[in-house]
Tab-separated table of C-alpha atoms and ligand atoms in Angstrom:
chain	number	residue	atom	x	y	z
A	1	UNK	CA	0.000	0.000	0.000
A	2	UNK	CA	1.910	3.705	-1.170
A	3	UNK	CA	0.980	6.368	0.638
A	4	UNK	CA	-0.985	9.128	-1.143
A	5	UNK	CA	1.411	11.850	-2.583
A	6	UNK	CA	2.198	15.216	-0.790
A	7	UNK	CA	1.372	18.620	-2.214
A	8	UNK	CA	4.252	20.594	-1.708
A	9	UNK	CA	3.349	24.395	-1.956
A	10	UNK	CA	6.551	26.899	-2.347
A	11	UNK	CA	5.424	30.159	-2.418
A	12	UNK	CA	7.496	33.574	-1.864
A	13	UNK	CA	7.904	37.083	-3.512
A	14	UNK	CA	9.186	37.175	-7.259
A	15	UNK	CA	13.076	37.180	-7.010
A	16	UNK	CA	13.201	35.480	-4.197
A	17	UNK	CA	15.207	32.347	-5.679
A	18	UNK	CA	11.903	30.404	-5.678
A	19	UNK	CA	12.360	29.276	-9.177
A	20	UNK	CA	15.977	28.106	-9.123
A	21	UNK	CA	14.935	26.063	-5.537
A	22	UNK	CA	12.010	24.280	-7.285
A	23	UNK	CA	14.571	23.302	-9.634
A	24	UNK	CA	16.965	22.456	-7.572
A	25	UNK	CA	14.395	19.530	-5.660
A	26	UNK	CA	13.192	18.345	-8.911
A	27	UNK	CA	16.316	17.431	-9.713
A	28	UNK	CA	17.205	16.268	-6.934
A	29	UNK	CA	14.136	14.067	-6.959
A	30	UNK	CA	12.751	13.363	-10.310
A	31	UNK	CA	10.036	11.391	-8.715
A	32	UNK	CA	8.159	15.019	-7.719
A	33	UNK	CA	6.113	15.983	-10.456
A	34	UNK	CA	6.136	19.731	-10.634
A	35	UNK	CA	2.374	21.544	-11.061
A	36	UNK	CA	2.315	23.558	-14.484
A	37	UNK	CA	0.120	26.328	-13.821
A	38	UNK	CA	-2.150	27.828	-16.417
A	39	UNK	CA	-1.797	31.703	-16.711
A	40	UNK	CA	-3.026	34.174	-19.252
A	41	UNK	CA	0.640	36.430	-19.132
A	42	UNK	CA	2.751	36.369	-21.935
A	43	UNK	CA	5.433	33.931	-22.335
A	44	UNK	CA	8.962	34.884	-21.545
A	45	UNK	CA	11.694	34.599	-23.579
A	46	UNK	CA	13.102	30.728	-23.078
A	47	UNK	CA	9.207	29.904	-21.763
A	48	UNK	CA	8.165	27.247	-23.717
A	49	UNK	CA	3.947	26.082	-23.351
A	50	UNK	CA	3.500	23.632	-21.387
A	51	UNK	CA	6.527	23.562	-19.524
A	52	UNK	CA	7.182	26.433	-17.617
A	53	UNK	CA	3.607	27.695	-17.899
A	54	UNK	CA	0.222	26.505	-19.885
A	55	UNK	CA	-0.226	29.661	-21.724
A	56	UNK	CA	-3.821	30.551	-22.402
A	57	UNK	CA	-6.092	33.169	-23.567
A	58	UNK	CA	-8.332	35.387	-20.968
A	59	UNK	CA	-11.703	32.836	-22.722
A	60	UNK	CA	-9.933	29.454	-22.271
A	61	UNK	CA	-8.809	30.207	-18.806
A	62	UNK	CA	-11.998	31.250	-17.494
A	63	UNK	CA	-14.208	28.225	-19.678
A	64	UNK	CA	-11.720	25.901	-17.188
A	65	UNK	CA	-12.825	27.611	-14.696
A	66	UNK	CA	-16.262	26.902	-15.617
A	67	UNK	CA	-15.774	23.358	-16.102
A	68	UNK	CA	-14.258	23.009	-12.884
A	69	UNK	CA	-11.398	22.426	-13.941
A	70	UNK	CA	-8.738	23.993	-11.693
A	71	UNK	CA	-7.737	22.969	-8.290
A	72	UNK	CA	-7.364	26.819	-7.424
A	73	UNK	CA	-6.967	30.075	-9.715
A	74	UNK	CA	-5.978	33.619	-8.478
A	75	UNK	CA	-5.113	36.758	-9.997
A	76	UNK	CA	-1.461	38.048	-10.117
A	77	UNK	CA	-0.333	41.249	-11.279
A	78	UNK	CA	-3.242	41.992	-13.619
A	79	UNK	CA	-2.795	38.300	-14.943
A	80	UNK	CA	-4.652	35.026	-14.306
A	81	UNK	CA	-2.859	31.966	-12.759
A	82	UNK	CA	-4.297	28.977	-11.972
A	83	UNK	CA	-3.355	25.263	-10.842
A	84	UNK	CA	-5.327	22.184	-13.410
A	85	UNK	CA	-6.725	19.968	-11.151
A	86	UNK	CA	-6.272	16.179	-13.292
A	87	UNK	CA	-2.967	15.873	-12.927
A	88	UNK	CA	-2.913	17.017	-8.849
A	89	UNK	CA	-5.210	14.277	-8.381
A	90	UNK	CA	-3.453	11.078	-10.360
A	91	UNK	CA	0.138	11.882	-9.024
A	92	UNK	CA	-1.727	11.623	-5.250
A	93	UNK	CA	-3.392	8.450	-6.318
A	94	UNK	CA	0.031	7.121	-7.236
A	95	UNK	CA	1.411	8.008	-4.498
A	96	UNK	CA	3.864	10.837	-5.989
A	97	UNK	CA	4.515	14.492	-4.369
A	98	UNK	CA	3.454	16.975	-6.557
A	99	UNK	CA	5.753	20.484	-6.809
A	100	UNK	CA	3.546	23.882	-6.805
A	101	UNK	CA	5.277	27.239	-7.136
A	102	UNK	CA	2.176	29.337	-6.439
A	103	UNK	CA	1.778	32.483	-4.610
A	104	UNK	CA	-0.273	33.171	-1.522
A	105	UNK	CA	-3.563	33.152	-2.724
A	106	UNK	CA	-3.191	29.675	-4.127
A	107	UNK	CA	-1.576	28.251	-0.818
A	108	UNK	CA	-4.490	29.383	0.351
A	109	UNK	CA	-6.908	27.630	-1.642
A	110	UNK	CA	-5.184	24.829	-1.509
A	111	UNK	CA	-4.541	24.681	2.227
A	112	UNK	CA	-8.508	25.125	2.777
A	113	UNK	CA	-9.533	22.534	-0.048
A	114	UNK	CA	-10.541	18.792	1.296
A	115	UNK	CA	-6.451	18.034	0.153
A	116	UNK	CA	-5.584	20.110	2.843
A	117	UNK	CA	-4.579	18.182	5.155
A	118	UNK	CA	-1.857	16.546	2.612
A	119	UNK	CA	0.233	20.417	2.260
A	120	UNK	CA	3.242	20.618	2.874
A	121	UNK	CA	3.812	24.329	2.496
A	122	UNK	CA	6.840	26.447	2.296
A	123	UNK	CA	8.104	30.531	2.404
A	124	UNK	CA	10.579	31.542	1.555
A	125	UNK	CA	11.600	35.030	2.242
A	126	UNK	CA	14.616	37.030	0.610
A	127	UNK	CA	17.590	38.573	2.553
A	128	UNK	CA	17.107	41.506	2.612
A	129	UNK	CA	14.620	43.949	0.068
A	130	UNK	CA	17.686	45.615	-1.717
A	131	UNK	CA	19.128	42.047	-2.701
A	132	UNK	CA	15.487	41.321	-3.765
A	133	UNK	CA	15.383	44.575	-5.933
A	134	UNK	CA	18.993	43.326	-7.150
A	135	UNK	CA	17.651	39.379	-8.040
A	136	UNK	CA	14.737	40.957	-10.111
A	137	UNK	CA	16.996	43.181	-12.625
A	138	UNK	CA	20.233	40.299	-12.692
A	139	UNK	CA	17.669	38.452	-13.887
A	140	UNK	CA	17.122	40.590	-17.309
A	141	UNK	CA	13.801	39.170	-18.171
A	142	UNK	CA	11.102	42.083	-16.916
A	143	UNK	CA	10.960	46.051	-18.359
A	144	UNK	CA	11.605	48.297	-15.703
A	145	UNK	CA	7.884	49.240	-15.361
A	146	UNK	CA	7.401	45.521	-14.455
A	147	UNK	CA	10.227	45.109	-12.171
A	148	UNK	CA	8.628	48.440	-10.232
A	149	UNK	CA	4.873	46.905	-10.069
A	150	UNK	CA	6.921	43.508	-8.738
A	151	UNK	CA	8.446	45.443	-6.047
A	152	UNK	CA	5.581	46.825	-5.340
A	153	UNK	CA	3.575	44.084	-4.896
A	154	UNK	CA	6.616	42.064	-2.875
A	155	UNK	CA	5.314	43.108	0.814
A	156	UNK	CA	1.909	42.239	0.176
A	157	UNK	CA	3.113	38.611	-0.939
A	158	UNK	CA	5.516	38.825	2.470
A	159	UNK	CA	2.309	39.659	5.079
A	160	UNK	CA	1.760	36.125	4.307
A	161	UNK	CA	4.883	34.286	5.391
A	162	UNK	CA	3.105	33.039	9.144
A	163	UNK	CA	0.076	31.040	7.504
A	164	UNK	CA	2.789	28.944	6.208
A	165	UNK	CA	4.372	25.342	8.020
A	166	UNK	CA	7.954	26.394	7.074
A	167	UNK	CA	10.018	29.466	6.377
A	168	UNK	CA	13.497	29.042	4.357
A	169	UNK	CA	15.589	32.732	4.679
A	170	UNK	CA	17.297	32.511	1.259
A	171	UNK	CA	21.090	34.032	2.058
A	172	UNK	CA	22.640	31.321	0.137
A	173	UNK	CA	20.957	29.351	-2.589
A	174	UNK	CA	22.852	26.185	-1.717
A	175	UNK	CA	22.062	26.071	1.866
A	176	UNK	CA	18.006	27.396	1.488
A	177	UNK	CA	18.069	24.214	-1.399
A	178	UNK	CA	19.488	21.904	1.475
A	179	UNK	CA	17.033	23.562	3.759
A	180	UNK	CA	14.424	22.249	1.359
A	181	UNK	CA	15.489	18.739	0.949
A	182	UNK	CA	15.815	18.279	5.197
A	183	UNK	CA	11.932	19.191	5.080
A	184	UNK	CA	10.919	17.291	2.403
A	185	UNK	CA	12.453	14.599	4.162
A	186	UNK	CA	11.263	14.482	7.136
A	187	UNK	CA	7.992	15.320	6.102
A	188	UNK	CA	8.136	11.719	4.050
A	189	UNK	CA	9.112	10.635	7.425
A	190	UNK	CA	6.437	11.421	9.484
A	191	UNK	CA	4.363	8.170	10.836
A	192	UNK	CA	1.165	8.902	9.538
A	193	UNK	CA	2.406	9.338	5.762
A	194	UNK	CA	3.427	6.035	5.946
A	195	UNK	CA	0.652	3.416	5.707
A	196	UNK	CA	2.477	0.417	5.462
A	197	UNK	CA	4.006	0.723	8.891
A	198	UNK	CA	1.435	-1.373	10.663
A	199	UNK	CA	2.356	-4.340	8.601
A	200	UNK	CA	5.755	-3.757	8.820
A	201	UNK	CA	5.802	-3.752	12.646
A	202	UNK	CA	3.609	-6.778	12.593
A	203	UNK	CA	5.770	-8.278	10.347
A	204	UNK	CA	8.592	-7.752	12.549
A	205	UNK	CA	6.788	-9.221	15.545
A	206	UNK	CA	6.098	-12.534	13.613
A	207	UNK	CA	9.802	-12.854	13.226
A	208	UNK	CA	10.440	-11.925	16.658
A	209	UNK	CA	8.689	-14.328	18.103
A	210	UNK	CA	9.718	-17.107	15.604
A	211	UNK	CA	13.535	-16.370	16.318
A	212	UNK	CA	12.786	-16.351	20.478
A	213	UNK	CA	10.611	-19.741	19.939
A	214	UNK	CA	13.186	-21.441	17.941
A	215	UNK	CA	16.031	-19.654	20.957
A	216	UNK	CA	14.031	-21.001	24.003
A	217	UNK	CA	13.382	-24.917	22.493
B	1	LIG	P1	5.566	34.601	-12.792
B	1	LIG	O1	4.745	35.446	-13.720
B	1	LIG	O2	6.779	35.321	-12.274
B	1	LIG	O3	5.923	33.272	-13.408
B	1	LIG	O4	4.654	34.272	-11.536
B	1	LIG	C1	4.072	35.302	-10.792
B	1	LIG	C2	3.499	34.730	-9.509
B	1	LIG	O5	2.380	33.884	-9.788
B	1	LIG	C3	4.478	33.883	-8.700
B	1	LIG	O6	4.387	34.269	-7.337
B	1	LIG	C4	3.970	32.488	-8.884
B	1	LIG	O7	4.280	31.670	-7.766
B	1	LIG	C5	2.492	32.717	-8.993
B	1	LIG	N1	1.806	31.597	-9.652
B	1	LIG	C6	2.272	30.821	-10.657
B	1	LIG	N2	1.382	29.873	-10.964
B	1	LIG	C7	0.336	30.030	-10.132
B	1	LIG	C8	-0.902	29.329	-9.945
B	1	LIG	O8	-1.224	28.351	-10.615
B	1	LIG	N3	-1.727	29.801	-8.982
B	1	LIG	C9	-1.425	30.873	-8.209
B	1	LIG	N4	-2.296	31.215	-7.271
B	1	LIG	N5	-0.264	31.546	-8.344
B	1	LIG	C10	0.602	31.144	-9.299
């Protein structure tokens, strides 16, 4: 019997070194399956569909959520983003953790949905605001106009941090990325995620008393 799979939830400000820590698990663990969100932005360069992003028109987005088809959908910076439930749903029946990189709003959801009790959810905060600022533009990929409404929007994404089960400060990408792996760890540890243990004990009391039958005659 597999346990069913955990919904990891990562969630933090843009620039925050979110991206390049979801990568860093997945490939650390290629068993996760990472979430591709739906979202009506544009793709950026090196985005390719259904990969990074499902990229979909303003109508398509909101006929899935019509057809109920999204396990939670919020608005971002004037944009639409939104998890597709189907896939959420098989990798838990096969017993697989499932990667989301979702802000606030979806942690939310998600936390409050009947799956939450199977979130595992994450923060993970920056340094400091200037080196936040400075992540953003190294980056190259926003105008400056979108880099401002980011920063902007960065402290309203931070008010959130405490309704999360874990907070990573990111000073050093290799050590937050460790950081990571310890809690999805012992997460995977925990007694109740792991059904078979009942057997297993049982199993080891059969043998037990097998060995201290066949000691004692
Ligand atoms: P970006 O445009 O930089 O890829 O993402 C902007 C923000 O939207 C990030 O905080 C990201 O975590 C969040 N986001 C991405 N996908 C989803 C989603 O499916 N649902 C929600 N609620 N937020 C998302």
């Amino acid at each position: 019997m597999h346990r069913r799979g955990l919904l990891i939830i990562l969630s933090s400000p843009s620039g925050a070194g979110k991206t390049t820590l979801s990568r860093d698990l997945m490939a650390w663990d290629p068993s996760l399956k990472f979430s591709v969100s739906a979202t009506t932005r544009a793709p950026r360069k090196g985005e390719t569909d259904g990969v990074e992003y499902h990229f979909k028109s303003r109508s398509d987005f909101v006929s899935m959520i019509d057809n109920g088809e999204m396990l939670e959908h919020a608005k971002v910076f004037d944009y639409f983003y939104g998890t597709p439930k189907a896939p959420v749903v098989a990798a838990m029946a096969e017993g697989r953790d499932t990667l989301f990189d979702i802000d606030w709003q979806g942690g939310q959801q998600i936390r409050n949905s009947t799956l939450g009790k199977d979130v595992v959810s994450i923060f993970i905060l920056p340094p400091s605001i200037a080196e936040l600022e400075a992540r953003l533009r190294s980056r190259g990929q926003d105008s400056d106009e979108t880099i401002k409404a980011r920063m902007a929007k960065c402290m309203d994404e931070i008010t959130h941090w405490a309704e999360y089960d874990y907070v990573i400060v990111n000073r050093n990408i290799d050590e937050a990325a460790a950081e990571l792996k310890t809690i999805l760890s012992a997460e995977r540890s925990r007694r109740d995620r792991q059904p078979g243990l009942i057997e297993f004990v049982r199993n080891l009391n059969h043998e037990f008393e097998a060995r201290m039958t066949g000691v004692t005659q």
